[in-house]
Amino acid sequence: QVQLQESGPGLVKPSQTLSLTCTVSDGSINSGTYYWNWIRQPAGKGLEWIGRIYTSGSTNYNPSLKNRVTMSVDTSKNQFSLRLNSVTAADTAVYYCAREVGLAAVRWFDPWGQGTLVTVSS
Amino acid sequence: SYVLTQPPSMSVAPGQTARITCGGNNIGAKSVQWYQQKPGQAPVLVVYDDGDRPSGTLERFSGFTFGSTATLTVSRVEAGDEAVYSCQVWDTSSDHPVVFGGGTKLTVL
């Protein structure tokens, strides 16, 4: 069964760029027609969708973050990545990567990575 | 954008039935997913497409959607069911297609 694992710095300074990578194991990122997503969760709050990428490089982003987000995919490494620039304390959260499964308007996330806490602080 | 509303918390005694609701405008026309999240862990899918269970989800977990409300029912609740449960839909009419509810903390008394 495919597994996902996030990696990246746990501390980012305000105004700098948050960069995370999700490594897909026990399966190819190219297999099937999946989108690969980033989702975050501030402490004690609900889940917020950041965006998704297809292996072709096609992306969709949350409009509220669109101006600051860039996602990329490296199929040779079985990885996809997130960059969020100009971060503030409001971007402090646990960041999850997840595979999007389904068809048309019936879509869900399974599996998820274990999550990585990113703190924005000087 | 589309909004999903969940009660922040609820409590139930062991062996009883928990019904966790998720409200949204005409949610009955959408496909609803439910995730279970235990403290310090990632969310885990427990119900997809309103009422289907992925392999590994116990039969005690069931989902139903009608009108403006989706409901996740947990039968014969156990201490291990204590978690936050979040609903999710895909809003095809929006440029913000993924919508999550705020989550409901289920406490087992």
mmCIF file of C-alpha atoms in Angstrom:
data_model
loop_
_atom_site.group_PDB
_atom_site.id
_atom_site.type_symbol
_atom_site.label_atom_id
_atom_site.label_comp_id
_atom_site.label_asym_id
_atom_site.label_seq_id
_atom_site.Cartn_x
_atom_site.Cartn_y
_atom_site.Cartn_z
ATOM 1 C CA GLN A 1 0.000 0.000 0.000
ATOM 2 C CA VAL A 2 1.367 3.395 -0.988
ATOM 3 C CA GLN A 3 2.778 5.548 1.792
ATOM 4 C CA LEU A 4 3.489 9.268 1.925
ATOM 5 C CA GLN A 5 6.100 11.072 4.016
ATOM 6 C CA GLU A 6 6.561 14.819 4.393
ATOM 7 C CA SER A 7 9.977 16.370 4.925
ATOM 8 C CA GLY A 8 11.370 19.852 5.315
ATOM 9 C CA PRO A 9 12.383 22.507 7.841
ATOM 10 C CA GLY A 10 10.308 22.718 10.973
ATOM 11 C CA LEU A 11 11.087 26.396 11.529
ATOM 12 C CA VAL A 12 10.793 29.193 9.005
ATOM 13 C CA LYS A 13 11.356 32.890 9.592
ATOM 14 C CA PRO A 14 8.621 35.406 8.805
ATOM 15 C CA SER A 15 8.651 36.717 5.227
ATOM 16 C CA GLN A 16 10.718 33.730 4.063
ATOM 17 C CA THR A 17 9.655 30.712 2.015
ATOM 18 C CA LEU A 18 8.311 27.459 3.403
ATOM 19 C CA SER A 19 9.451 24.442 1.387
ATOM 20 C CA LEU A 20 8.222 20.898 1.916
ATOM 21 C CA THR A 21 8.584 17.664 -0.021
ATOM 22 C CA CYS A 22 6.350 14.612 0.022
ATOM 23 C CA THR A 23 7.944 11.289 -0.886
ATOM 24 C CA VAL A 24 5.712 8.532 -2.201
ATOM 25 C CA SER A 25 6.835 4.991 -1.385
ATOM 26 C CA ASP A 26 5.580 1.466 -2.071
ATOM 27 C CA GLY A 27 4.038 2.696 -5.302
ATOM 28 C CA SER A 28 4.704 4.963 -8.248
ATOM 29 C CA ILE A 29 3.507 8.563 -8.250
ATOM 30 C CA ASN A 30 2.733 7.951 -11.927
ATOM 31 C CA SER A 31 0.477 4.953 -11.425
ATOM 32 C CA GLY A 32 -3.202 5.591 -11.861
ATOM 33 C CA THR A 33 -4.919 8.916 -12.377
ATOM 34 C CA TYR A 34 -4.257 10.504 -9.026
ATOM 35 C CA TYR A 35 -3.838 14.061 -7.920
ATOM 36 C CA TRP A 36 -1.385 14.780 -5.119
ATOM 37 C CA ASN A 37 -2.456 17.287 -2.492
ATOM 38 C CA TRP A 38 -1.221 19.478 0.324
ATOM 39 C CA ILE A 39 -3.492 20.155 3.313
ATOM 40 C CA ARG A 40 -2.665 21.986 6.519
ATOM 41 C CA GLN A 41 -4.067 22.233 10.020
ATOM 42 C CA PRO A 42 -3.272 24.988 12.538
ATOM 43 C CA ALA A 43 -3.176 23.783 16.113
ATOM 44 C CA GLY A 44 -6.673 23.173 17.444
ATOM 45 C CA LYS A 45 -8.309 24.115 14.140
ATOM 46 C CA GLY A 46 -9.809 22.413 11.126
ATOM 47 C CA LEU A 47 -8.232 21.180 7.930
ATOM 48 C CA GLU A 48 -7.452 23.648 5.141
ATOM 49 C CA TRP A 49 -6.831 22.552 1.569
ATOM 50 C CA ILE A 50 -3.770 24.234 0.033
ATOM 51 C CA GLY A 51 -3.777 22.759 -3.453
ATOM 52 C CA ARG A 52 -3.048 19.800 -5.700
ATOM 53 C CA ILE A 53 -0.838 18.721 -8.562
ATOM 54 C CA TYR A 54 -1.104 16.078 -11.249
ATOM 55 C CA THR A 55 1.920 14.244 -12.570
ATOM 56 C CA SER A 56 1.671 16.287 -15.777
ATOM 57 C CA GLY A 57 2.378 19.364 -13.663
ATOM 58 C CA SER A 58 -1.171 20.691 -13.795
ATOM 59 C CA THR A 59 -2.120 22.455 -10.562
ATOM 60 C CA ASN A 60 -5.089 23.884 -8.670
ATOM 61 C CA TYR A 61 -4.636 26.114 -5.658
ATOM 62 C CA ASN A 62 -6.805 27.446 -2.857
ATOM 63 C CA PRO A 63 -7.732 30.973 -4.010
ATOM 64 C CA SER A 64 -6.855 32.387 -0.592
ATOM 65 C CA LEU A 65 -3.250 31.156 -0.973
ATOM 66 C CA LYS A 66 -2.902 31.212 -4.727
ATOM 67 C CA ASN A 67 -0.597 34.230 -4.882
ATOM 68 C CA ARG A 68 1.931 32.616 -2.532
ATOM 69 C CA VAL A 69 1.830 28.915 -3.455
ATOM 70 C CA THR A 70 3.789 26.894 -5.964
ATOM 71 C CA MET A 71 3.634 23.115 -6.309
ATOM 72 C CA SER A 72 5.899 20.919 -8.376
ATOM 73 C CA VAL A 73 6.392 17.231 -9.059
ATOM 74 C CA ASP A 74 9.497 15.141 -9.707
ATOM 75 C CA THR A 75 8.388 11.782 -11.046
ATOM 76 C CA SER A 76 11.964 10.484 -11.225
ATOM 77 C CA LYS A 77 12.209 10.843 -7.463
ATOM 78 C CA ASN A 78 8.595 9.893 -6.758
ATOM 79 C CA GLN A 79 8.145 13.226 -4.992
ATOM 80 C CA PHE A 80 6.026 16.327 -5.088
ATOM 81 C CA SER A 81 6.720 19.611 -3.377
ATOM 82 C CA LEU A 82 5.160 22.713 -1.866
ATOM 83 C CA ARG A 83 6.556 26.217 -1.701
ATOM 84 C CA LEU A 84 4.723 28.929 0.228
ATOM 85 C CA ASN A 85 6.347 32.326 0.173
ATOM 86 C CA SER A 86 6.075 35.411 2.354
ATOM 87 C CA VAL A 87 5.041 33.359 5.358
ATOM 88 C CA THR A 88 3.638 34.821 8.573
ATOM 89 C CA ALA A 89 2.710 33.351 11.940
ATOM 90 C CA ALA A 90 -0.692 32.513 10.463
ATOM 91 C CA ASP A 91 1.023 29.878 8.312
ATOM 92 C CA THR A 92 2.132 27.933 11.385
ATOM 93 C CA ALA A 93 0.458 24.547 11.082
ATOM 94 C CA VAL A 94 0.877 20.836 10.604
ATOM 95 C CA TYR A 95 1.251 20.260 6.882
ATOM 96 C CA TYR A 96 -0.004 17.018 5.357
ATOM 97 C CA CYS A 97 0.421 15.557 1.924
ATOM 98 C CA ALA A 98 -2.306 13.233 0.676
ATOM 99 C CA ARG A 99 -3.302 11.291 -2.404
ATOM 100 C CA GLU A 100 -6.604 12.275 -3.984
ATOM 101 C CA VAL A 101 -8.697 9.352 -5.141
ATOM 102 C CA GLY A 102 -11.952 9.222 -7.066
ATOM 103 C CA LEU A 103 -13.706 10.392 -10.189
ATOM 104 C CA ALA A 104 -15.567 13.548 -11.205
ATOM 105 C CA ALA A 105 -17.206 15.039 -8.108
ATOM 106 C CA VAL A 106 -16.661 11.958 -5.957
ATOM 107 C CA ARG A 107 -13.171 12.492 -4.524
ATOM 108 C CA TRP A 108 -11.460 11.770 -1.256
ATOM 109 C CA PHE A 109 -8.028 11.705 0.341
ATOM 110 C CA ASP A 110 -6.357 8.406 1.076
ATOM 111 C CA PRO A 111 -3.736 7.859 2.285
ATOM 112 C CA TRP A 112 -2.258 10.814 4.150
ATOM 113 C CA GLY A 113 1.288 11.430 5.262
ATOM 114 C CA GLN A 114 1.949 11.584 8.982
ATOM 115 C CA GLY A 115 2.209 15.365 8.854
ATOM 116 C CA THR A 116 5.001 17.774 9.672
ATOM 117 C CA LEU A 117 4.796 20.767 11.965
ATOM 118 C CA VAL A 118 6.057 24.007 10.492
ATOM 119 C CA THR A 119 6.441 26.951 12.830
ATOM 120 C CA VAL A 120 6.883 30.471 11.516
ATOM 121 C CA SER A 121 8.907 32.456 14.003
ATOM 122 C CA SER A 122 11.967 34.665 14.147
ATOM 123 C CA SER B 1 -17.547 29.346 -1.285
ATOM 124 C CA TYR B 2 -19.348 26.304 0.041
ATOM 125 C CA VAL B 3 -19.523 25.931 3.836
ATOM 126 C CA LEU B 4 -19.820 22.768 5.943
ATOM 127 C CA THR B 5 -20.996 23.139 9.535
ATOM 128 C CA GLN B 6 -20.268 20.621 12.289
ATOM 129 C CA PRO B 7 -20.896 20.811 16.032
ATOM 130 C CA PRO B 8 -17.563 21.357 17.784
ATOM 131 C CA SER B 9 -18.054 18.537 20.248
ATOM 132 C CA MET B 10 -20.260 15.778 21.472
ATOM 133 C CA SER B 11 -20.046 13.063 24.073
ATOM 134 C CA VAL B 12 -21.464 9.569 24.325
ATOM 135 C CA ALA B 13 -21.246 6.693 26.771
ATOM 136 C CA PRO B 14 -19.558 3.434 25.774
ATOM 137 C CA GLY B 15 -21.895 1.077 23.987
ATOM 138 C CA GLN B 16 -24.193 3.864 22.865
ATOM 139 C CA THR B 17 -24.601 5.329 19.371
ATOM 140 C CA ALA B 18 -22.960 8.575 18.262
ATOM 141 C CA ARG B 19 -24.462 10.536 15.388
ATOM 142 C CA ILE B 20 -22.149 13.244 14.092
ATOM 143 C CA THR B 21 -23.714 15.752 11.717
ATOM 144 C CA CYS B 22 -22.367 17.865 8.894
ATOM 145 C CA GLY B 23 -24.600 20.553 7.449
ATOM 146 C CA GLY B 24 -24.338 22.181 4.047
ATOM 147 C CA ASN B 25 -26.598 23.749 1.431
ATOM 148 C CA ASN B 26 -28.148 20.844 -0.499
ATOM 149 C CA ILE B 27 -25.352 18.563 0.690
ATOM 150 C CA GLY B 28 -27.524 15.656 -0.397
ATOM 151 C CA ALA B 29 -26.493 16.453 -3.962
ATOM 152 C CA LYS B 30 -22.822 16.051 -3.153
ATOM 153 C CA SER B 31 -20.565 13.183 -2.236
ATOM 154 C CA VAL B 32 -19.521 13.330 1.423
ATOM 155 C CA GLN B 33 -16.416 11.879 2.997
ATOM 156 C CA TRP B 34 -15.615 11.416 6.693
ATOM 157 C CA TYR B 35 -12.203 11.337 8.342
ATOM 158 C CA GLN B 36 -11.202 10.224 11.824
ATOM 159 C CA GLN B 37 -8.272 11.996 13.469
ATOM 160 C CA LYS B 38 -6.850 10.835 16.780
ATOM 161 C CA PRO B 39 -4.563 13.121 18.806
ATOM 162 C CA GLY B 40 -1.174 13.618 17.197
ATOM 163 C CA GLN B 41 -2.116 11.556 14.152
ATOM 164 C CA ALA B 42 -3.048 12.242 10.553
ATOM 165 C CA PRO B 43 -6.668 11.993 9.418
ATOM 166 C CA VAL B 44 -7.830 8.576 8.278
ATOM 167 C CA LEU B 45 -10.657 8.045 5.801
ATOM 168 C CA VAL B 46 -13.527 6.118 7.393
ATOM 169 C CA VAL B 47 -16.390 6.758 4.944
ATOM 170 C CA TYR B 48 -16.394 7.902 1.314
ATOM 171 C CA ASP B 49 -19.140 8.734 -1.169
ATOM 172 C CA ASP B 50 -21.723 9.249 1.577
ATOM 173 C CA GLY B 51 -21.791 5.739 2.968
ATOM 174 C CA ASP B 52 -19.112 3.474 1.524
ATOM 175 C CA ARG B 53 -16.438 2.105 3.818
ATOM 176 C CA PRO B 54 -12.830 1.584 2.758
ATOM 177 C CA SER B 55 -11.310 -1.738 3.660
ATOM 178 C CA GLY B 56 -10.238 -1.545 7.262
ATOM 179 C CA THR B 57 -13.138 0.584 8.436
ATOM 180 C CA LEU B 58 -15.290 -1.239 10.930
ATOM 181 C CA GLU B 59 -18.948 -1.892 10.160
ATOM 182 C CA ARG B 60 -19.805 0.132 13.274
ATOM 183 C CA PHE B 61 -19.106 3.226 11.174
ATOM 184 C CA SER B 62 -21.796 4.201 8.666
ATOM 185 C CA GLY B 63 -22.705 7.297 6.721
ATOM 186 C CA PHE B 64 -25.893 8.740 5.271
ATOM 187 C CA THR B 65 -26.649 11.971 3.463
ATOM 188 C CA PHE B 66 -30.007 13.547 2.778
ATOM 189 C CA GLY B 67 -31.200 17.068 2.175
ATOM 190 C CA SER B 68 -28.978 19.518 3.985
ATOM 191 C CA THR B 69 -27.357 17.111 6.426
ATOM 192 C CA ALA B 70 -24.803 14.323 6.287
ATOM 193 C CA THR B 71 -24.501 12.033 9.293
ATOM 194 C CA LEU B 72 -21.744 9.732 10.431
ATOM 195 C CA THR B 73 -23.079 7.106 12.814
ATOM 196 C CA VAL B 74 -20.792 5.241 15.159
ATOM 197 C CA SER B 75 -22.563 2.292 16.727
ATOM 198 C CA ARG B 76 -21.577 0.560 19.953
ATOM 199 C CA VAL B 77 -19.070 3.279 20.716
ATOM 200 C CA GLU B 78 -15.774 2.248 22.271
ATOM 201 C CA ALA B 79 -13.084 4.236 24.048
ATOM 202 C CA GLY B 80 -10.877 3.876 20.977
ATOM 203 C CA ASP B 81 -13.398 5.799 18.888
ATOM 204 C CA GLU B 82 -12.574 9.016 20.739
ATOM 205 C CA ALA B 83 -11.287 11.356 18.032
ATOM 206 C CA VAL B 84 -12.089 14.368 15.884
ATOM 207 C CA TYR B 85 -14.333 13.541 12.940
ATOM 208 C CA SER B 86 -14.310 15.832 9.900
ATOM 209 C CA CYS B 87 -16.555 15.826 6.867
ATOM 210 C CA GLN B 88 -15.401 16.798 3.362
ATOM 211 C CA VAL B 89 -17.054 17.445 0.013
ATOM 212 C CA TRP B 90 -15.904 18.327 -3.474
ATOM 213 C CA ASP B 91 -17.563 21.500 -4.772
ATOM 214 C CA THR B 92 -17.331 21.341 -8.543
ATOM 215 C CA SER B 93 -18.909 24.757 -8.975
ATOM 216 C CA SER B 94 -16.115 26.535 -7.154
ATOM 217 C CA ASP B 95 -12.491 27.429 -7.719
ATOM 218 C CA HIS B 96 -12.125 26.217 -4.135
ATOM 219 C CA PRO B 97 -13.230 22.638 -4.813
ATOM 220 C CA VAL B 98 -12.139 20.990 -1.567
ATOM 221 C CA VAL B 99 -14.192 21.873 1.493
ATOM 222 C CA PHE B 100 -13.758 20.490 5.008
ATOM 223 C CA GLY B 101 -16.041 20.874 7.968
ATOM 224 C CA GLY B 102 -14.542 22.276 11.149
ATOM 225 C CA GLY B 103 -14.496 18.878 12.836
ATOM 226 C CA THR B 104 -16.391 17.376 15.773
ATOM 227 C CA LYS B 105 -14.543 16.130 18.837
ATOM 228 C CA LEU B 106 -16.184 12.904 19.979
ATOM 229 C CA THR B 107 -15.612 12.202 23.652
ATOM 230 C CA VAL B 108 -16.368 8.772 25.073
ATOM 231 C CA LEU B 109 -17.543 9.197 28.652
#
